[in-house]
Structures are given as structure tokens and as C-alpha cells.
Tab-separated table of C-alpha atoms and ligand atoms in Angstrom:
chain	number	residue	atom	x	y	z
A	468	UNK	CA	132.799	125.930	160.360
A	469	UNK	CA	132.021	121.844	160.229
A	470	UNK	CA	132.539	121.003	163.912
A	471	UNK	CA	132.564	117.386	162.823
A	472	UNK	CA	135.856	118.263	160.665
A	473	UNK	CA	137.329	118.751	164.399
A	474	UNK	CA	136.662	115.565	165.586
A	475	UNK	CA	139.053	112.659	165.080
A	476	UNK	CA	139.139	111.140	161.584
A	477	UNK	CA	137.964	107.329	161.219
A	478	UNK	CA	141.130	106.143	159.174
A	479	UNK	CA	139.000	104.941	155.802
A	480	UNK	CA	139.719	100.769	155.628
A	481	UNK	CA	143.243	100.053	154.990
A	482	UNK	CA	144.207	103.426	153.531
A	483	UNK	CA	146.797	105.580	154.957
A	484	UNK	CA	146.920	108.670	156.066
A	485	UNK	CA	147.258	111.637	153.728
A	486	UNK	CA	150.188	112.241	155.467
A	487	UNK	CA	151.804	108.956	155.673
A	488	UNK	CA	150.829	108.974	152.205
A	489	UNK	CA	152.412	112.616	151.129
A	490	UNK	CA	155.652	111.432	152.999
A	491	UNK	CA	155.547	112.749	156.218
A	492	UNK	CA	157.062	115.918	157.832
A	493	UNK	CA	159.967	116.001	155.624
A	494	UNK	CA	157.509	115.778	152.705
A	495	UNK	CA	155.562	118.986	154.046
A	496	UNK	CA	159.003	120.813	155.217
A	497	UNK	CA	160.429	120.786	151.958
A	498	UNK	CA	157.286	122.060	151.171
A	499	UNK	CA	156.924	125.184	153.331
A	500	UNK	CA	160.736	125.532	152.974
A	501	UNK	CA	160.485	126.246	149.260
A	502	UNK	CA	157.187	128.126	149.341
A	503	UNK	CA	158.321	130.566	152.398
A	504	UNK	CA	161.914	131.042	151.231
A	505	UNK	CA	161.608	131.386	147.650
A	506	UNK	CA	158.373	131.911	146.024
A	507	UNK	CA	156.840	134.172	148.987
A	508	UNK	CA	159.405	136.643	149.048
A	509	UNK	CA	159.706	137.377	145.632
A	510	UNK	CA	155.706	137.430	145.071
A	511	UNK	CA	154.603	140.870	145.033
A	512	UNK	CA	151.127	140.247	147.320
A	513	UNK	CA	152.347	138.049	149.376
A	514	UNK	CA	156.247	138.895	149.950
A	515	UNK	CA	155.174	142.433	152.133
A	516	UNK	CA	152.630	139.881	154.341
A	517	UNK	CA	155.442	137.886	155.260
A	518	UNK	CA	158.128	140.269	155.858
A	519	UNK	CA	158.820	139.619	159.353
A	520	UNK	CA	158.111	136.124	159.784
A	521	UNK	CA	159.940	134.000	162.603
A	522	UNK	CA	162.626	131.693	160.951
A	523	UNK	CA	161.036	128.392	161.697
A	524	UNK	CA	157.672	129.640	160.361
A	525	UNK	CA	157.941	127.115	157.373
A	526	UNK	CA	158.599	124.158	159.945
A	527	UNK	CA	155.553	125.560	161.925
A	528	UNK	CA	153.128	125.557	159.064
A	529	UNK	CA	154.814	122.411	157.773
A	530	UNK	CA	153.980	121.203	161.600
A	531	UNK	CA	150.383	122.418	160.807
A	532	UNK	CA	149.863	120.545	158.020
A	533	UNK	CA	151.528	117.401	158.844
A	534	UNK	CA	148.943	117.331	162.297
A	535	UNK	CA	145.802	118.343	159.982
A	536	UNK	CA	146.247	115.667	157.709
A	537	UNK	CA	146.904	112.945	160.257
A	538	UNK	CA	150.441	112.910	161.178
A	539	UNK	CA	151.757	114.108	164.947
A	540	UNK	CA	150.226	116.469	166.987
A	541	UNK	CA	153.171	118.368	167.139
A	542	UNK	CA	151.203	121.610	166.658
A	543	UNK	CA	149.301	121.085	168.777
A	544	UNK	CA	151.796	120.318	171.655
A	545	UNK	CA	154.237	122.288	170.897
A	546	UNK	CA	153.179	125.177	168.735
A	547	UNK	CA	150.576	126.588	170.321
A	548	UNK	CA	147.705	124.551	168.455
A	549	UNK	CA	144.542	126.178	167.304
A	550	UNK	CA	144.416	129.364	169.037
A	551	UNK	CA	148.010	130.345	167.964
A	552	UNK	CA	147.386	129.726	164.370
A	553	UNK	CA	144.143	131.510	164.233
A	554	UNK	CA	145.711	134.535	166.628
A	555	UNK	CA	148.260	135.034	163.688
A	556	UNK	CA	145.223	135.122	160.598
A	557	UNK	CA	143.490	137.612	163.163
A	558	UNK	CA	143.267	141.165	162.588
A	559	UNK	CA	145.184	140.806	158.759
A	560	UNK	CA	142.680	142.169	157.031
A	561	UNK	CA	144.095	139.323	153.964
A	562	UNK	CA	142.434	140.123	150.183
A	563	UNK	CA	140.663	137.453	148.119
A	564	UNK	CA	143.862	137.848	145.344
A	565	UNK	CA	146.045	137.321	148.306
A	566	UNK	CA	144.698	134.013	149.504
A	567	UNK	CA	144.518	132.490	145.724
A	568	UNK	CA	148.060	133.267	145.009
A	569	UNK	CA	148.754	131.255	148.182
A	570	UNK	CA	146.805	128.516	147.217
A	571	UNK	CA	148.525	128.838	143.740
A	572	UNK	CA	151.738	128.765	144.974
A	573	UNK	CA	151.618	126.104	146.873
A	574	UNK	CA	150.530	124.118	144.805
A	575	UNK	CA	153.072	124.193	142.437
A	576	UNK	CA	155.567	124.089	145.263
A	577	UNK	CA	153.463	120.657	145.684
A	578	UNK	CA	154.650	119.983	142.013
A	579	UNK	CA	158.192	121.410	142.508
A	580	UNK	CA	158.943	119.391	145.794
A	581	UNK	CA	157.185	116.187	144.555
A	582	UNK	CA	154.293	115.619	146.677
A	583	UNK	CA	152.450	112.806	144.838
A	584	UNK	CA	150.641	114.011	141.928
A	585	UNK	CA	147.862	111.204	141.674
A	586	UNK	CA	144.253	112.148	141.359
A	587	UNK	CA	143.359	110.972	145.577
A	588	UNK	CA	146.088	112.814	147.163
A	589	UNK	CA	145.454	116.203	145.080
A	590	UNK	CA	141.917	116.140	145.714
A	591	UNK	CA	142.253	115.856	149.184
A	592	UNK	CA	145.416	118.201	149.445
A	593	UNK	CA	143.738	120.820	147.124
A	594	UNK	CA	140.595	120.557	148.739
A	595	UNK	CA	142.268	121.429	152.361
A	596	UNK	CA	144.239	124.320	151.008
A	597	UNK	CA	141.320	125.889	149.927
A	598	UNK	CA	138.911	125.042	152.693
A	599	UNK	CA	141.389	126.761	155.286
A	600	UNK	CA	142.473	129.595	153.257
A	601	UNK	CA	139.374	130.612	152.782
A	602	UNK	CA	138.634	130.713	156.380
A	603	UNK	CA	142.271	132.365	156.638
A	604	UNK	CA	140.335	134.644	154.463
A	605	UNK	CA	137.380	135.147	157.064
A	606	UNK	CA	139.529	134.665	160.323
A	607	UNK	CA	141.296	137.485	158.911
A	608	UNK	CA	138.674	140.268	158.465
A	609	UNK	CA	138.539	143.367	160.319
A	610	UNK	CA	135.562	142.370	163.420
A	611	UNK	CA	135.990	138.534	162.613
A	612	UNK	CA	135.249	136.572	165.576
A	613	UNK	CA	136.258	133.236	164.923
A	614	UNK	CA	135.254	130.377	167.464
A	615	UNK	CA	138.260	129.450	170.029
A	616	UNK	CA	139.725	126.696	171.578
A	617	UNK	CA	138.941	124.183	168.759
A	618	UNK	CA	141.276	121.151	168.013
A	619	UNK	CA	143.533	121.538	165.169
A	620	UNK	CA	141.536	120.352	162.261
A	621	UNK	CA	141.475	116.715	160.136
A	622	UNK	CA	141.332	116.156	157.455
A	623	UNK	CA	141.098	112.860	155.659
A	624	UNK	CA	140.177	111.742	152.001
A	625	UNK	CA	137.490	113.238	149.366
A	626	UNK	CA	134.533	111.226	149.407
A	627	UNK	CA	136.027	107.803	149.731
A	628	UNK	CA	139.354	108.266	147.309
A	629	UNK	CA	141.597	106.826	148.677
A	630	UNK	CA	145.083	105.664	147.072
A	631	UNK	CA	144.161	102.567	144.808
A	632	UNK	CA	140.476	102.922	145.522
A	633	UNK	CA	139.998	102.468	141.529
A	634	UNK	CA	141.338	100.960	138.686
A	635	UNK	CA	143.789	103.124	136.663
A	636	UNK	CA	143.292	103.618	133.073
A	637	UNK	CA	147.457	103.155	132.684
A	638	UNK	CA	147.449	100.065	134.662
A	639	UNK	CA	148.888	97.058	132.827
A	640	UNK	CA	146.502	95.059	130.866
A	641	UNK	CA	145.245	92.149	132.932
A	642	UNK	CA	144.606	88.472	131.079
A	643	UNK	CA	141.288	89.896	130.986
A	644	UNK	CA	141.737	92.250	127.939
A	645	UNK	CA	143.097	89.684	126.256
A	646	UNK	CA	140.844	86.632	126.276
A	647	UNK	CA	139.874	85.424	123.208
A	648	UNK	CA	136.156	85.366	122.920
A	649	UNK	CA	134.767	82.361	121.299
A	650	UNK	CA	133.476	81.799	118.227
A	651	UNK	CA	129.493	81.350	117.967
A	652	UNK	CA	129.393	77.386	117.497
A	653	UNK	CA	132.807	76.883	119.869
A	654	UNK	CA	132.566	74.049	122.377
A	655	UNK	CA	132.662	76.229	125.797
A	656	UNK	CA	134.439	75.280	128.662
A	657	UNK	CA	134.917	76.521	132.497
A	658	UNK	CA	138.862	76.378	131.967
A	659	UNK	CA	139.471	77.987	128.657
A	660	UNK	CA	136.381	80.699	128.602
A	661	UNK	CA	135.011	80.945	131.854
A	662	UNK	CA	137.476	81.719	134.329
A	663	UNK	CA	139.696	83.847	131.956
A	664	UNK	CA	136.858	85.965	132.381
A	665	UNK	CA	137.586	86.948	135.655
A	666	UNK	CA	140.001	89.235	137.141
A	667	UNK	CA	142.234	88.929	140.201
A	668	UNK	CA	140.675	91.913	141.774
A	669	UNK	CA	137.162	90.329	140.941
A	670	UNK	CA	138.031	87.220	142.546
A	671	UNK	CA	139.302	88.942	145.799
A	672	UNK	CA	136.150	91.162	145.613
A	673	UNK	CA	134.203	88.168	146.133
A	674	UNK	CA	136.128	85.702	148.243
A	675	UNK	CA	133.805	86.257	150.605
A	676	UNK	CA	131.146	84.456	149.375
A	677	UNK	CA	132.735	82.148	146.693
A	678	UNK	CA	135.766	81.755	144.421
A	679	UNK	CA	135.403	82.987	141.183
A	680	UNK	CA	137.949	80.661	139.774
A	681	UNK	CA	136.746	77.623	140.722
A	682	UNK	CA	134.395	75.793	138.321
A	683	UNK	CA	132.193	74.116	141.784
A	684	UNK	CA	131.404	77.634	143.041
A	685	UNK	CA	130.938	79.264	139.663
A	686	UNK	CA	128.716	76.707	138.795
A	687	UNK	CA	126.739	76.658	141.549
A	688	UNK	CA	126.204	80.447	141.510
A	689	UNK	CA	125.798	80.788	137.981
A	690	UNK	CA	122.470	82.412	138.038
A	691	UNK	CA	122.546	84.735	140.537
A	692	UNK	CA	126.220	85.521	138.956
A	693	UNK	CA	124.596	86.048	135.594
A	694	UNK	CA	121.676	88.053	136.992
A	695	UNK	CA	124.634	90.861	138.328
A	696	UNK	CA	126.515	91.049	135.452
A	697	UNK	CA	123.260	91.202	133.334
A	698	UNK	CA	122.395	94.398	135.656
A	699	UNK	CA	126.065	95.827	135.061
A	700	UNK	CA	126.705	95.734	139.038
A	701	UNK	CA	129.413	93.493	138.954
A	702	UNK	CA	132.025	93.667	138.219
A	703	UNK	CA	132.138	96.854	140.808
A	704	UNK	CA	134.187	99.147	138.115
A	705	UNK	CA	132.359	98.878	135.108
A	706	UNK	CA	129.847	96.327	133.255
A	707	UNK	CA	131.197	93.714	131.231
A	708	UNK	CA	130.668	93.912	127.356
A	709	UNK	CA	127.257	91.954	125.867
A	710	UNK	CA	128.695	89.928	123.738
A	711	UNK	CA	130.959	88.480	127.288
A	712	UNK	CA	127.764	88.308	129.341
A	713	UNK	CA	126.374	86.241	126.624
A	714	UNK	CA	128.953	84.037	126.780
A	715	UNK	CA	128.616	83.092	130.612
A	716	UNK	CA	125.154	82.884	129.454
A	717	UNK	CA	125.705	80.274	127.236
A	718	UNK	CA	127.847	78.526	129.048
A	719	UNK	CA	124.772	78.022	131.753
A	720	UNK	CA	122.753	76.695	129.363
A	721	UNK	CA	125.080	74.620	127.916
A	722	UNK	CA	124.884	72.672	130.955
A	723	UNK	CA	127.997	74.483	132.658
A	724	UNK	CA	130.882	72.628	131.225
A	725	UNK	CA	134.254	71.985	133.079
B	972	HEM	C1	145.100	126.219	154.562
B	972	HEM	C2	145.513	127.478	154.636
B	972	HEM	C3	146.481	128.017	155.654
B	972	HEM	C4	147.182	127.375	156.621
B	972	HEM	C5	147.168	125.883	156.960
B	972	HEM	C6	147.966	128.353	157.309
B	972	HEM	C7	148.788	128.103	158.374
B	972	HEM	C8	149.366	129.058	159.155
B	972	HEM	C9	149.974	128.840	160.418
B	972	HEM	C10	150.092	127.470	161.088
B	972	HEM	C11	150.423	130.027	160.888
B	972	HEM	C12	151.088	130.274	162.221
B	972	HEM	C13	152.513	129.839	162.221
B	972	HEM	C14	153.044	129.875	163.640
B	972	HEM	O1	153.532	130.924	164.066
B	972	HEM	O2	152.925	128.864	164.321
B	972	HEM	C15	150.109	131.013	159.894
B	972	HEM	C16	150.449	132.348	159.981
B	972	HEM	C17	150.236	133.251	158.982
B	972	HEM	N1	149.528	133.043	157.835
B	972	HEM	FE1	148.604	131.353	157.313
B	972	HEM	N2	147.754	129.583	156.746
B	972	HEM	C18	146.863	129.424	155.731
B	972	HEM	C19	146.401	130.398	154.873
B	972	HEM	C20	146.932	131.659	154.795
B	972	HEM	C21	146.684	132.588	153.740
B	972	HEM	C22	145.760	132.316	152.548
B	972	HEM	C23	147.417	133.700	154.003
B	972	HEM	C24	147.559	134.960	153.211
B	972	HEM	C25	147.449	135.033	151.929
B	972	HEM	C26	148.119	133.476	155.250
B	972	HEM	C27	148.938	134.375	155.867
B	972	HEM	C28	149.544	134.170	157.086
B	972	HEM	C29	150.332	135.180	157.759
B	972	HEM	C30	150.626	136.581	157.256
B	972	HEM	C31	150.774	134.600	158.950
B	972	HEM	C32	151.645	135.250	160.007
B	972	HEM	C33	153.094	135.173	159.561
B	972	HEM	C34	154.037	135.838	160.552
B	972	HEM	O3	154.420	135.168	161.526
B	972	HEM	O4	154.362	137.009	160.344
B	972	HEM	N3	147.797	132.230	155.691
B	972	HEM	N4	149.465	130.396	158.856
């Protein structure tokens, strides 16, 4: 077991928590409610393994959850934290069929309830629910000795996805799709080809440095501009077509136009 997945999570820039981001407690209660009250008892493997579990169990997992992916430490506090949890996996001797229909059904309990269904939060949701079931799995096993006294676990986004981290394929259209490239003998100019070119979320990419819609900095960049988009590094989500690097090319050479 990753120690380092005990530790406190760096929040990631900006982003919020998966829990802020899932909804919070009452997101994960409604959760646990429906998975525990409906779709456990009636499952054949499961139903028997939960037969005489306490009446707030669904608030306690929902507790566990909420703390793991960075909401309250309620479980922690007030639920017995680590050891408890683990104490309860102990000794349950749980089968590998067993832990994927839990994984299973919770996920579509996930769909059911209406935890967010974008790409970021599943991965990191999905990719919890499997890590810790399948050391459920291994917590459970007759002889397992799992390691005490650990923090309840963190557990923040996959590899940098965070909510808005990329540009959606359904996102509207900005001006960008739709400039009109010009024609091979047209007159260029900054205003009507140059800055159409850029997007809003290229501009705010680079504020730092310069402003990509304004002819002075543009213009006084121009090359080492040109030399990133030539390379395909910029813009930051994808290279721009030739036939639009050519244009900013020309453009340079035509003595940068306003
Ligand atoms: C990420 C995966 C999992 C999490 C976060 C989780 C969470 C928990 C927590 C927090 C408890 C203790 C509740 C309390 O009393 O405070 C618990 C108990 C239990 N868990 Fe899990 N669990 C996971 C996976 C599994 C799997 C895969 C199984 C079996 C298929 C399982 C079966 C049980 C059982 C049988 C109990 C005891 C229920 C009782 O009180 O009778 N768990 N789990």
C-alpha cells in the first residue's frame, strides 16, 4: 500500500475537490443509500454479506468516502477512522466475484443517483473504487495482516484531470473555427486575419508574457511565436493547421501589417 496516498493531498491549482466536485455528503449519501438499501439486498453475492449491517452503515461508508476524497474528516472523528473500517474487511474471507459486483454496482448507483458523469470525475471515482476494493479484497483474506493505524486515505485526481483541464469536443465553436482564411494574393492584416486567429483561452494562456490580441506584442514576438506554432507546441491542445501557420507566416514577412 502507497504510503504517500496517506499523506495529505496538494489540492491540484484551482480545481476542487472530488468531493466538492461530486456534491458533497448528500451527493455520496444518496449514493450509499441506494446501493445498501436496494441493490445490495436483492444481489445474490452480496445481499448474504450484508445481512446484518448497522442502519447507518450507508451514512458511514458515505462518511468514508466523502473524507477519502477530500471532504470532512468525519470518519475519521467520529467513526472510528482507519482501524474501524479495516477491522470490519478483516477476517471476511470476500471472493474476487464479490468485490466486482460491488464495484459494478456502485457504479451504476453513481449513474442512478447522478454523480457527474464527465470523463475527470469517473476516472478518479472509478479509479478509487477499485484501488480500495481490491485491498478490501486483500484486507479480507484469511491470515491478512494489514498495516494499522494509518490515516484514512486521499485521494485526489488521475494524473492531472481535473474538471475543465481540456477542451471538450462538444464545446461551442469559438470565432476560431470560423475565420475565414484568406485567399493566396489577399492583402493581410493584424485586425481581420491575425488576431481572429487566436482564442480566448490562448490569450489567457499567455498573458503572462504578452497579449495575443494586441498587434504591438504580436508583432514584436512574431518569430519566436511562429517558431512554436511551427513545432505544434502552441497552442497547448493541439497544432494549428499548415495552411494557418502559413498565414502568420506571411503576415511576418509581409512586414507585419496592422
Ligand atoms: C473502495 C472500496 C470500499 C470501501 C470504501 C468500503 C468501505 C467500508 C466501510 C467504511 C466499512 C465500515 C462501515 C462502518 O461500520 O463504519 C465497510 C464495511 C464492510 N464492507 Fe466495505 N468498503 C469497500 C469495499 C468492500 C467490498 C468490495 C466488499 C465486499 C464485496 C465490502 C464489504 C464490507 C462488509 C461486509 C462490511 C461490514 C458490514 C457490516 O457492518 O456488517 N467492502 N466498508
Amino acid at each position: 500500500m502507497g504510503c504517500g496516498i496517506h499523506q495529505e493531498v496538494e489540492p491540484i491549482d484551482g480545481a476542487p475537490s472530488v468531493f466538492e466536485w461530486a456534491g458533497g455528503t448528500a451527493a455520496f449519501t444518496r449514493l450509499t443509500r441506494l446501493f445498501y438499501e436496494k441493490y445490495v439486498p436483492a444481489d445474490p453475492l452480496l445481499g448474504p454479506l450484508f445481512a446484518d449491517m448497522a442502519t447507518d452503515h450507508p451514512e458511514r461508508v458515505a462518511a468514508w468516502l466523502s473524507e477519502t476524497f477530500g471532504g470532512p474528516t468525519t470518519y475519521s472523528e467520529q467513526y472510528g477512522g482507519y482501524d474501524w473500517m479495516v477491522s470490519q474487511h478483516m477476517g471476511k474471507a470476500l471472493t474476487e466475484a464479490q468485490r466486482a459486483r460491488w464495484v459494478q454496482l456502485m457504479t451504476r448507483c453513481a449513474d442512478e443517483t447522478g454523480l457527474p458523469a464527465d470523463p475527470e470525475f469517473r476516472a478518479a471515482f472509478v479509479s478509487y473504487l477499485e484501488w480500495g476494493s481490491r485491498i478490501a479484497l486483500e484486507n479480507s483474506s484469511p491470515g491478512a495482516t494489514p498495516p494499522q493505524h494509518l490515516p484514512v486515505p486521499r485521494w485526489s485526481w488521475v494524473s492531472n484531470a481535473t474538471p475543465g483541464s481540456r477542451v471538450s469536443a462538444l464545446a461551442p465553436q469559438s470565432e476560431e473555427a470560423l475565420v475565414n482564411m484568406p485567399t493566396a494574393d489577399e492583402r493581410l492584416s493584424f485586425e481581420q486575419h491575425i488576431r481572429p486567429l487566436f482564442r480566448e483561452q490562448d490569450r489567457a494562456s499567455m498573458t503572462f508574457a504578452f497579449d495575443l490580441w494586441s498587434y504591438d506584442d504580436v508583432g514584436r514576438h512574431g518569430d519566436a511565436i511562429l517558431e512554436r506554432l511551427q513545432e505544434g507546441n502552441m497552442p497547448c491542445d493541439g497544432a494549428w493547421p499548415r495552411e494557418r501557420v502559413e498565414t502568420f507566416e506571411r503576415w511576418l514577412s509581409a512586414g507585419k501589417p496592422a
